Short mmCIF file of C-alpha atoms and ligand atoms in Angstrom, two decimals:
data_model
loop_
_atom_site.label_atom_id
_atom_site.label_comp_id
_atom_site.label_asym_id
_atom_site.label_seq_id
_atom_site.Cartn_x
_atom_site.Cartn_y
_atom_site.Cartn_z
CA UNK A 1 58.92 -47.83 53.88
CA UNK A 2 60.81 -50.54 52.02
CA UNK A 3 59.51 -53.56 50.12
CA UNK A 4 58.84 -56.33 52.60
CA UNK A 5 57.98 -60.00 52.21
CA UNK A 6 55.84 -61.54 54.96
CA UNK A 7 56.48 -65.28 55.32
CA UNK A 8 55.20 -67.88 57.78
CA UNK A 9 58.20 -69.63 59.36
CA UNK A 10 56.25 -72.65 60.64
CA UNK A 11 53.38 -74.72 59.13
CA UNK A 12 50.95 -71.94 58.31
CA UNK A 13 48.44 -69.94 60.40
CA UNK A 14 51.17 -67.97 62.14
CA UNK A 15 49.09 -64.79 62.03
CA UNK A 16 50.40 -63.46 58.71
CA UNK A 17 47.07 -61.78 57.91
CA UNK A 18 47.12 -59.75 61.12
CA UNK A 19 50.74 -58.70 60.54
CA UNK A 20 50.02 -57.64 56.94
CA UNK A 21 47.01 -55.59 58.09
CA UNK A 22 49.19 -53.89 60.74
CA UNK A 23 51.90 -52.96 58.22
CA UNK A 24 49.54 -51.87 55.44
CA UNK A 25 49.23 -48.19 56.49
CA UNK A 26 52.88 -47.82 55.42
CA UNK A 27 52.40 -49.61 52.10
CA UNK A 28 51.09 -48.64 48.68
CA UNK A 29 50.19 -52.19 47.68
CA UNK A 30 49.83 -55.69 49.15
CA UNK A 31 50.54 -58.60 46.81
CA UNK A 32 49.61 -62.29 47.13
CA UNK A 33 52.11 -64.33 45.09
CA UNK A 34 51.32 -68.03 45.68
CA UNK A 35 48.74 -70.44 47.06
CA UNK A 36 45.03 -69.95 46.75
CA UNK A 37 41.99 -70.32 48.95
CA UNK A 38 43.75 -72.99 51.00
CA UNK A 39 44.88 -69.87 52.88
CA UNK A 40 42.72 -68.36 55.60
CA UNK A 41 44.05 -65.07 56.94
CA UNK A 42 42.16 -63.68 59.92
CA UNK A 43 41.67 -60.02 60.80
CA UNK A 44 39.91 -59.04 64.04
CA UNK A 45 38.94 -55.40 64.38
CA UNK A 46 36.76 -54.17 67.27
CA UNK A 47 35.56 -57.71 67.84
CA UNK A 48 34.58 -58.19 64.20
CA UNK A 49 36.32 -61.22 62.71
CA UNK A 50 36.97 -61.49 58.98
CA UNK A 51 38.77 -64.36 57.22
CA UNK A 52 40.33 -63.64 53.84
CA UNK A 53 41.20 -66.47 51.47
CA UNK A 54 42.24 -64.75 48.24
CA UNK A 55 41.97 -60.99 48.60
CA UNK A 56 45.18 -59.58 50.15
CA UNK A 57 44.98 -58.69 53.84
CA UNK A 58 45.58 -54.98 53.17
CA UNK A 59 42.08 -54.60 51.75
CA UNK A 60 40.56 -52.93 54.81
CA UNK A 61 42.77 -49.91 54.12
CA UNK A 62 41.06 -48.00 51.35
CA UNK A 63 44.20 -46.51 49.85
CA UNK A 64 46.04 -49.80 49.54
CA UNK A 65 46.14 -51.45 46.12
CA UNK A 66 45.51 -55.20 46.44
CA UNK A 67 47.16 -57.46 43.87
CA UNK A 68 46.51 -61.16 43.33
CA UNK A 69 49.68 -62.06 41.47
CA UNK A 70 50.63 -64.44 38.65
CA UNK A 71 51.57 -67.36 40.91
CA UNK A 72 48.23 -67.57 42.76
CA UNK A 73 45.62 -70.20 41.88
CA UNK A 74 42.18 -68.60 41.89
CA UNK A 75 38.82 -70.23 42.57
CA UNK A 76 36.60 -67.62 40.88
CA UNK A 77 33.50 -68.43 42.92
CA UNK A 78 35.37 -68.04 46.20
CA UNK A 79 36.91 -64.79 44.97
CA UNK A 80 33.57 -63.35 43.86
CA UNK A 81 31.95 -64.27 47.18
CA UNK A 82 34.83 -62.63 49.00
CA UNK A 83 34.60 -59.46 46.91
CA UNK A 84 30.84 -59.29 47.46
CA UNK A 85 31.25 -59.87 51.22
CA UNK A 86 33.83 -57.08 51.45
CA UNK A 87 31.70 -54.70 49.40
CA UNK A 88 28.62 -55.28 51.50
CA UNK A 89 30.68 -54.56 54.62
CA UNK A 90 31.70 -51.19 53.13
CA UNK A 91 35.17 -52.16 51.83
CA UNK A 92 36.51 -52.38 48.27
CA UNK A 93 34.43 -49.38 47.28
CA UNK A 94 36.49 -48.83 44.18
CA UNK A 95 36.97 -51.62 41.69
CA UNK A 96 40.47 -50.30 40.95
CA UNK A 97 41.58 -51.25 44.48
CA UNK A 98 41.80 -54.90 43.45
CA UNK A 99 43.77 -56.35 40.51
CA UNK A 100 43.85 -60.03 39.58
CA UNK A 101 46.64 -61.31 37.35
CA UNK A 102 45.54 -62.47 33.92
CA UNK A 103 48.30 -65.09 34.25
CA UNK A 104 46.95 -66.61 37.47
CA UNK A 105 45.55 -70.11 37.03
CA UNK A 106 41.88 -70.87 37.56
CA UNK A 107 40.60 -73.62 39.85
CA UNK A 108 37.74 -75.52 38.21
CA UNK A 109 35.34 -77.96 39.89
CA UNK A 110 37.27 -80.90 38.44
CA UNK A 111 40.36 -79.77 40.39
CA UNK A 112 38.38 -79.79 43.61
CA UNK A 113 36.89 -83.22 42.85
CA UNK A 114 40.31 -84.66 41.92
CA UNK A 115 41.82 -83.26 45.15
CA UNK A 116 39.06 -84.82 47.25
CA UNK A 117 39.01 -88.19 45.47
CA UNK A 118 42.81 -88.49 45.67
CA UNK A 119 42.62 -87.90 49.40
CA UNK A 120 39.99 -90.67 49.69
CA UNK A 121 42.10 -92.99 47.55
CA UNK A 122 45.18 -92.37 49.71
CA UNK A 123 43.15 -93.54 52.75
CA UNK A 124 45.37 -93.63 55.84
CA UNK A 125 48.16 -92.00 53.81
CA UNK A 126 46.04 -88.95 53.00
CA UNK A 127 47.91 -85.63 53.13
CA UNK A 128 45.02 -83.87 54.82
CA UNK A 129 44.75 -81.21 52.11
CA UNK A 130 42.24 -78.42 52.41
CA UNK A 131 40.30 -80.08 49.55
CA UNK A 132 40.19 -76.84 47.60
CA UNK A 133 41.73 -78.20 44.37
CA UNK A 134 45.06 -76.43 44.92
CA UNK A 135 47.40 -79.34 44.06
CA UNK A 136 45.50 -80.47 40.93
CA UNK A 137 45.36 -76.88 39.62
CA UNK A 138 49.12 -76.43 40.07
CA UNK A 139 49.61 -79.86 38.40
CA UNK A 140 47.80 -78.56 35.32
CA UNK A 141 49.85 -75.39 35.35
CA UNK A 142 53.13 -77.32 35.47
CA UNK A 143 52.02 -79.76 32.77
CA UNK A 144 50.92 -76.79 30.62
CA UNK A 145 47.25 -77.76 30.53
CA UNK A 146 46.00 -75.03 32.84
CA UNK A 147 43.34 -72.43 32.10
CA UNK A 148 44.36 -68.96 33.17
CA UNK A 149 42.39 -65.93 34.30
CA UNK A 150 43.05 -64.32 30.92
CA UNK A 151 41.23 -67.29 29.29
CA UNK A 152 38.38 -67.20 31.81
CA UNK A 153 37.49 -63.62 30.95
CA UNK A 154 37.49 -64.30 27.21
CA UNK A 155 34.39 -66.37 26.32
CA UNK A 156 35.83 -67.84 23.12
CA UNK A 157 39.14 -68.77 24.71
CA UNK A 158 37.32 -70.33 27.68
CA UNK A 159 35.12 -72.47 25.42
CA UNK A 160 38.10 -73.62 23.35
CA UNK A 161 40.28 -74.40 26.38
CA UNK A 162 37.50 -76.31 28.18
CA UNK A 163 36.83 -78.37 25.04
CA UNK A 164 40.50 -79.37 25.04
CA UNK A 165 40.77 -80.14 28.75
CA UNK A 166 37.43 -81.40 30.05
CA UNK A 167 37.09 -84.71 28.14
CA UNK A 168 40.53 -85.72 29.42
CA UNK A 169 39.60 -84.70 32.99
CA UNK A 170 36.37 -86.71 32.86
CA UNK A 171 38.24 -89.76 31.59
CA UNK A 172 40.88 -89.44 34.32
CA UNK A 173 38.24 -88.92 36.99
CA UNK A 174 36.30 -91.98 35.91
CA UNK A 175 39.13 -94.39 35.09
CA UNK A 176 41.62 -93.51 37.81
CA UNK A 177 39.42 -92.18 40.60
CA UNK A 178 36.12 -94.00 39.99
CA UNK A 179 34.10 -90.81 39.60
CA UNK A 180 30.56 -91.64 38.43
CA UNK A 181 29.25 -88.22 37.42
CA UNK A 182 31.22 -86.56 34.61
CA UNK A 183 31.28 -82.77 34.29
CA UNK A 184 29.18 -81.33 31.49
CA UNK A 185 31.26 -79.11 29.25
CA UNK A 186 28.32 -76.83 28.63
CA UNK A 187 27.40 -76.42 32.29
CA UNK A 188 30.97 -75.69 33.34
CA UNK A 189 31.32 -73.24 30.46
CA UNK A 190 28.08 -71.39 31.27
CA UNK A 191 28.89 -71.09 34.95
CA UNK A 192 32.53 -70.09 34.51
CA UNK A 193 31.74 -67.70 31.69
CA UNK A 194 29.48 -65.85 34.15
CA UNK A 195 32.33 -65.70 36.66
CA UNK A 196 34.64 -64.51 33.87
CA UNK A 197 32.29 -61.68 32.98
CA UNK A 198 32.25 -60.55 36.61
CA UNK A 199 36.02 -60.79 37.12
CA UNK A 200 36.95 -59.23 33.76
CA UNK A 201 36.90 -55.79 35.38
CA UNK A 202 39.53 -56.81 37.92
CA UNK A 203 41.73 -58.79 35.56
CA UNK A 204 44.98 -57.06 34.58
CA UNK A 205 48.66 -57.37 33.73
CA UNK A 206 49.67 -57.26 37.39
CA UNK A 207 53.31 -57.74 36.53
CA UNK A 208 53.23 -54.52 34.50
CA UNK A 209 51.62 -52.76 37.46
CA UNK A 210 54.33 -54.07 39.79
CA UNK A 211 57.09 -53.03 37.39
CA UNK A 212 55.70 -49.49 37.48
CA UNK A 213 55.31 -49.47 41.29
CA UNK A 214 58.87 -50.76 41.81
CA UNK A 215 60.15 -48.16 39.32
CA UNK A 216 58.39 -45.40 41.26
CA UNK A 217 59.96 -46.71 44.49
CA UNK A 218 56.56 -47.33 46.08
CA UNK A 219 56.32 -49.47 49.21
CA UNK A 220 55.11 -53.01 48.65
CA UNK A 221 54.14 -55.82 50.97
CA UNK A 222 54.26 -59.36 49.61
CA UNK A 223 51.85 -61.53 51.60
CA UNK A 224 52.94 -65.15 51.86
CA UNK A 225 50.41 -67.91 52.34
CA UNK A 226 51.05 -71.19 54.21
CA UNK A 227 54.51 -71.46 55.79
CA UNK A 228 58.06 -72.67 55.08
CA UNK A 229 57.28 -76.11 56.56
CA UNK A 230 54.67 -76.55 53.82
CA UNK A 231 56.96 -75.44 50.95
CA UNK A 232 56.86 -77.82 47.99
CA UNK A 233 60.65 -78.24 47.88
CA UNK A 234 61.81 -77.42 51.38
CA UNK A 235 58.93 -78.58 53.57
CA UNK A 236 58.07 -82.00 54.95
CA UNK A 237 57.43 -83.52 51.50
CA UNK A 238 55.01 -85.07 50.59
CA UNK A 239 53.04 -83.46 53.45
CA UNK A 240 53.29 -80.02 51.89
CA UNK A 241 51.30 -77.69 49.69
CA UNK A 242 51.96 -77.36 45.95
CA UNK A 243 53.65 -73.96 45.77
CA UNK A 244 56.84 -72.18 46.82
CA UNK A 245 56.09 -70.62 50.15
CA UNK A 246 59.64 -69.30 50.67
CA UNK A 247 60.65 -65.77 49.64
CA UNK A 248 61.90 -67.10 46.28
CA UNK A 249 58.20 -67.56 45.52
CA UNK A 250 57.89 -63.76 45.32
CA UNK A 251 60.30 -63.61 42.40
CA UNK A 252 58.46 -66.28 40.42
CA UNK A 253 54.93 -65.72 41.69
CA UNK A 254 54.79 -61.92 41.51
CA UNK A 255 57.52 -61.55 38.93
CA UNK A 256 59.79 -59.06 40.65
CA UNK A 257 63.60 -59.18 40.70
CA UNK A 258 65.42 -60.11 43.95
CA UNK A 259 66.87 -56.61 44.24
CA UNK A 260 63.33 -55.22 44.60
CA UNK A 261 63.09 -56.86 48.04
CA UNK A 262 64.51 -55.03 51.04
CA UNK A 263 63.22 -57.00 54.00
CA UNK A 264 61.83 -60.43 54.80
CA UNK A 265 59.68 -60.50 57.92
CA UNK A 266 59.20 -64.03 59.23
CA UNK A 267 56.03 -64.60 61.27
CA UNK A 268 55.98 -67.30 63.95
CA UNK A 269 53.64 -68.26 66.75
CA UNK A 270 55.16 -68.40 70.22
CA UNK A 271 54.45 -72.17 70.01
CA UNK A 272 53.72 -74.35 66.97
CA UNK A 273 50.67 -75.74 65.18
CA UNK A 274 49.99 -77.82 62.12
CA UNK A 275 46.74 -78.75 60.30
CA UNK A 276 46.53 -81.92 58.28
CA UNK A 277 48.96 -84.83 58.47
CA UNK A 278 52.74 -84.73 58.42
CA UNK A 279 55.76 -84.74 60.74
CA UNK A 280 55.65 -82.50 63.80
CA UNK A 281 58.54 -83.37 66.16
CA UNK A 282 57.39 -81.00 68.92
CA UNK A 283 53.72 -82.07 68.90
CA UNK A 284 52.11 -82.42 72.33
CA UNK A 285 49.43 -84.97 73.20
CA UNK A 286 48.99 -83.91 76.80
CA UNK A 287 47.41 -81.23 79.00
CA UNK A 288 49.84 -78.59 77.67
CA UNK A 289 48.75 -79.40 74.11
CA UNK A 290 45.13 -78.98 75.29
CA UNK A 291 46.02 -75.63 76.88
CA UNK A 292 47.48 -74.36 73.58
CA UNK A 293 44.55 -75.73 71.59
CA UNK A 294 41.88 -74.20 73.83
CA UNK A 295 43.52 -70.93 74.80
CA UNK A 296 44.81 -70.38 71.28
CA UNK A 297 41.42 -71.36 69.74
CA UNK A 298 43.38 -73.52 67.34
CA UNK A 299 40.87 -74.41 64.66
CA UNK A 300 41.68 -73.98 60.96
CA UNK A 301 40.49 -70.67 59.46
CA UNK A 302 39.68 -72.36 56.14
CA UNK A 303 38.40 -75.83 57.02
CA UNK A 304 37.57 -75.48 60.73
CA UNK A 305 39.75 -78.54 61.47
CA UNK A 306 41.38 -78.85 64.88
CA UNK A 307 45.00 -77.74 64.66
CA UNK A 308 47.65 -79.98 66.16
CA UNK A 309 49.67 -78.07 68.80
CA UNK A 310 53.18 -78.31 70.22
CA UNK A 311 56.22 -76.41 71.47
CA UNK A 312 58.01 -73.88 69.31
CA UNK A 313 60.59 -75.51 67.05
CA UNK A 314 63.60 -73.18 66.95
CA UNK A 315 65.70 -75.74 65.11
CA UNK A 316 63.22 -75.66 62.23
CA UNK A 317 62.75 -71.88 62.44
CA UNK A 318 66.50 -71.26 62.16
CA UNK A 319 66.49 -73.30 58.97
CA UNK A 320 63.41 -71.42 57.70
CA UNK A 321 65.17 -68.12 58.40
CA UNK A 322 68.12 -69.28 56.29
CA UNK A 323 65.84 -70.47 53.45
CA UNK A 324 63.91 -67.21 53.31
CA UNK A 325 66.68 -64.69 54.04
CA UNK A 326 64.52 -63.50 56.92
CA UNK A 327 65.79 -60.22 58.38
CA UNK A 328 63.45 -59.86 61.37
CA UNK A 329 60.61 -61.72 63.06
CA UNK A 330 57.10 -61.08 64.31
CA UNK A 331 56.04 -63.33 67.20
CA UNK A 332 52.30 -63.88 67.58
CA UNK A 333 50.04 -65.52 70.16
CA UNK A 334 52.46 -64.85 73.01
CA UNK A 335 49.40 -64.39 75.27
CA UNK A 336 48.51 -68.06 74.80
CA UNK A 337 51.61 -69.20 76.73
CA UNK A 338 50.54 -67.40 79.95
CA UNK A 339 49.66 -69.86 82.70
CA UNK A 340 52.20 -72.57 81.83
CA UNK A 341 54.71 -73.39 84.56
CA UNK A 342 57.49 -74.25 82.12
CA UNK A 343 57.91 -73.60 78.43
CA UNK A 344 59.98 -75.74 76.13
CA UNK A 345 61.62 -74.99 72.80
CA UNK A 346 63.22 -77.46 70.39
CA UNK A 347 66.86 -76.53 69.82
CA UNK A 348 67.89 -79.63 67.85
CA UNK A 349 66.77 -82.98 66.42
CA UNK A 350 68.12 -86.42 67.14
CA UNK A 351 67.88 -89.24 64.66
CA UNK A 352 68.85 -92.79 65.65
CA UNK A 353 70.74 -91.38 68.64
CA UNK A 354 72.70 -88.86 66.52
CA UNK A 355 72.35 -85.08 66.61
CA UNK A 356 71.34 -83.62 63.26
CA UNK A 357 72.97 -80.51 61.82
CA UNK A 358 69.89 -79.66 59.69
CA UNK A 359 66.28 -80.85 59.45
CA UNK A 360 65.96 -84.13 57.52
CA UNK A 361 65.15 -84.42 53.81
CA UNK A 362 63.48 -87.84 53.75
CA UNK A 363 60.01 -88.31 55.18
CA UNK A 364 61.11 -91.54 56.91
CA UNK A 365 63.76 -89.56 58.80
CA UNK A 366 61.35 -86.74 59.57
CA UNK A 367 58.97 -89.25 61.12
CA UNK A 368 61.70 -90.65 63.38
CA UNK A 369 63.35 -87.34 64.29
CA UNK A 370 63.10 -86.51 67.99
CA UNK A 371 63.19 -82.95 69.29
CA UNK A 372 65.88 -81.96 71.79
CA UNK A 373 64.54 -79.30 74.15
CA UNK A 374 65.65 -76.40 76.24
CA UNK A 375 63.28 -75.50 79.10
CA UNK A 376 62.34 -71.98 80.21
CA UNK A 377 60.36 -70.68 83.18
CA UNK A 378 56.77 -69.75 82.41
CA UNK A 379 54.71 -66.81 83.64
CA UNK A 380 51.14 -66.39 84.81
CA UNK A 381 50.36 -62.76 83.89
CA UNK A 382 47.80 -61.89 81.23
CA UNK A 383 49.64 -60.18 78.36
CA UNK A 384 46.75 -58.87 76.27
CA UNK A 385 47.01 -55.26 77.50
CA UNK A 386 50.80 -55.00 77.42
CA UNK A 387 52.13 -52.37 75.02
CA UNK A 388 55.91 -52.53 75.41
CA UNK A 389 58.62 -55.16 75.67
CA UNK A 390 59.96 -53.95 79.01
CA UNK A 391 56.48 -54.38 80.57
CA UNK A 392 56.43 -58.12 79.76
CA UNK A 393 57.11 -60.47 82.68
CA UNK A 394 60.87 -61.06 83.03
CA UNK A 395 60.47 -64.79 82.25
CA UNK A 396 58.67 -63.88 79.05
CA UNK A 397 61.41 -61.43 78.05
CA UNK A 398 64.04 -64.16 78.64
CA UNK A 399 62.07 -66.59 76.50
CA UNK A 400 61.83 -64.13 73.61
CA UNK A 401 65.52 -63.21 73.87
CA UNK A 402 66.40 -66.92 73.73
CA UNK A 403 64.22 -67.28 70.61
CA UNK A 404 65.99 -64.47 68.78
CA UNK A 405 69.44 -65.57 69.96
CA UNK A 406 68.92 -69.09 68.70
CA UNK A 407 67.26 -68.19 65.42
CA UNK A 408 69.68 -65.34 64.77
CA UNK A 409 67.33 -62.48 63.80
CA UNK A 410 65.65 -59.85 65.97
CA UNK A 411 61.98 -59.87 66.95
CA UNK A 412 60.54 -56.51 65.91
CA UNK A 413 56.80 -57.05 66.38
CA UNK A 414 54.93 -58.87 69.14
CA UNK A 415 51.27 -59.82 69.05
CA UNK A 416 49.42 -60.51 72.31
CA UNK A 417 45.82 -61.10 71.18
CA UNK A 418 43.72 -61.56 68.05
CA UNK A 419 42.57 -57.91 67.95
CA UNK A 420 44.36 -55.53 65.60
CA UNK A 421 45.21 -53.33 68.60
CA UNK A 422 46.81 -56.15 70.63
CA UNK A 423 50.40 -55.74 69.50
CA UNK A 424 53.50 -53.61 69.99
CA UNK A 425 56.77 -52.97 68.25
CA UNK A 426 60.03 -53.76 69.99
CA UNK A 427 61.73 -50.77 71.51
CA UNK A 428 65.13 -50.01 70.02
P1 GDP B 1 47.42 -66.76 58.99
O1 GDP B 1 46.92 -67.82 58.09
O2 GDP B 1 48.91 -66.83 59.17
O3 GDP B 1 46.98 -65.38 58.61
O4 GDP B 1 46.80 -67.05 60.43
P2 GDP B 1 45.27 -67.49 60.74
O5 GDP B 1 44.41 -66.32 60.61
O6 GDP B 1 44.90 -68.71 59.98
O7 GDP B 1 45.40 -67.99 62.22
C1 GDP B 1 45.82 -67.14 63.24
C2 GDP B 1 44.73 -67.13 64.34
O8 GDP B 1 45.26 -66.59 65.52
C3 GDP B 1 43.56 -66.27 63.96
O9 GDP B 1 42.40 -66.79 64.56
C4 GDP B 1 43.92 -64.92 64.59
O10 GDP B 1 42.77 -64.12 64.90
C5 GDP B 1 44.60 -65.37 65.86
N1 GDP B 1 45.66 -64.49 66.35
C6 GDP B 1 46.56 -63.74 65.65
N2 GDP B 1 47.45 -63.16 66.49
C7 GDP B 1 47.10 -63.54 67.74
C8 GDP B 1 47.64 -63.29 69.03
O11 GDP B 1 48.64 -62.61 69.20
N3 GDP B 1 47.00 -63.89 70.09
C9 GDP B 1 45.90 -64.67 69.94
N4 GDP B 1 45.35 -65.21 71.03
N5 GDP B 1 45.37 -64.92 68.74
C10 GDP B 1 45.96 -64.38 67.64
P1 IMO B 2 47.56 -70.08 55.65
O1 IMO B 2 47.95 -69.16 54.53
C1 IMO B 2 47.83 -74.06 57.42
C2 IMO B 2 48.06 -77.44 54.63
C3 IMO B 2 46.89 -78.40 54.60
C4 IMO B 2 47.62 -79.68 54.26
C5 IMO B 2 48.69 -79.22 53.27
C6 IMO B 2 48.31 -79.38 51.80
O2 IMO B 2 46.24 -69.78 56.24
O3 IMO B 2 48.66 -70.17 56.65
P2 IMO B 2 46.64 -78.05 50.20
O4 IMO B 2 45.17 -77.86 50.28
O5 IMO B 2 47.44 -76.80 50.17
O6 IMO B 2 47.05 -79.00 49.09
O7 IMO B 2 47.02 -78.83 51.56
O8 IMO B 2 48.88 -77.83 53.53
N1 IMO B 2 47.70 -76.01 54.41
C7 IMO B 2 47.69 -75.09 55.39
N2 IMO B 2 47.88 -75.20 56.71
N3 IMO B 2 47.61 -72.85 56.87
C8 IMO B 2 47.45 -72.71 55.54
O9 IMO B 2 47.37 -71.51 54.94
C9 IMO B 2 47.43 -73.87 54.73
N4 IMO B 2 47.26 -74.10 53.41
C10 IMO B 2 47.45 -75.41 53.22
O10 IMO B 2 46.26 -78.48 55.86
O11 IMO B 2 48.30 -80.19 55.38
MG1 MG B 3 45.51 -69.37 58.09
#
């Protein structure tokens, strides 16, 4: 197998975790390269549901090396809980199966508090973050005040770094955000030093490991978190996350050269969802939106929030395919569309009566952009047991062909239910 990047083409929760799990048997390693525990990647196997936030979604396959790369922000408590949960379920039997980059940045409780208090302060303009401290941790990284995993696992370095950073954080929290209870340097140190001692055994030079794997021509999967619509530069700024969710993020976040990547697999739902605030031109506030919400069980895997639902946005997806160099697509949740009389897909945007040639840059334009639709016939058949493309209802086949024609890359994998087994590859 070749080295493949898995990227969400929409606003996250496309089913990336399931796709990574499906492709893992052909891979030697799965690598997370950005984001943190804002991600929630769901795997359902024989009715047993498991949501992963930091550990790569290949972990259920014993032989697969799982790498949390340099560009990830790591909440050590969440990671330890996840490791313990996996171990007690009989996974991650060998410590060597999981490697955490010593360059990854650590999320501290002050990041979480800053994230939450900023959201409160923004009031009706809140972004609707996951409240996990992701943005504030990346802010510290960019401003070169971050504490990295390599510092966390070294007691002296941790003490020194906290002594430099914490007084400033307490002052900022109190003066800018009105926080009344400062963090005690000693308490944070004691608690995080314990986490550091636990994680020390997993902490490694992951870039060195990747250099070796690439040199040996091993097969790698790079597991994206979030989606292109949430990319810091290319998404619906400021309603985005704080990392590069496009395939370029692999180069910076895992530290591999572009020529090490062979394929980019874009994952998209057969409709669209978004959690948190931000523009969503195809959003539905009617019975069809309710159908998607209920049938698709659209609640956030990380925060449990209700996901906003709407029609698939092919105009956006075509742009996301360009941004990521996507070579093929996986379409998930096709089963959820069964039972709708007609299905719509956005094939363009209009702004102030004019057709746009690309999605807008400015948030004011995003908020005014109106989707232009093409309408397709629906189907009523249940798809969950279907195992080949030619067995799909004809209307469903036409819909999928229209998706790949518009977006310009083939669909190679189709998912028709949450279970691992509910999927098939496209016949040649
Ligand atoms: P990720 O963040 O991209 O990994 O996606 P999430 O796990 O947050 O959200 C996807 C949700 O859809 C999860 O609850 C999955 O179990 C579920 N899911 C994945 N594929 C399918 C599918 O083909 N059909 C249905 N009905 N559910 C799916
Ligand atoms: P996965 O990997 C869906 C959204 C939040 C919010 C915005 C910023 O499971 O697809 P943040 O906490 O990152 O600062 O929040 O990004 N968001 C996601 N939405 N899926 C995700 O991850 C998300 N991670 C962040 O809801 O709108
Ligand atoms: Mg998710």
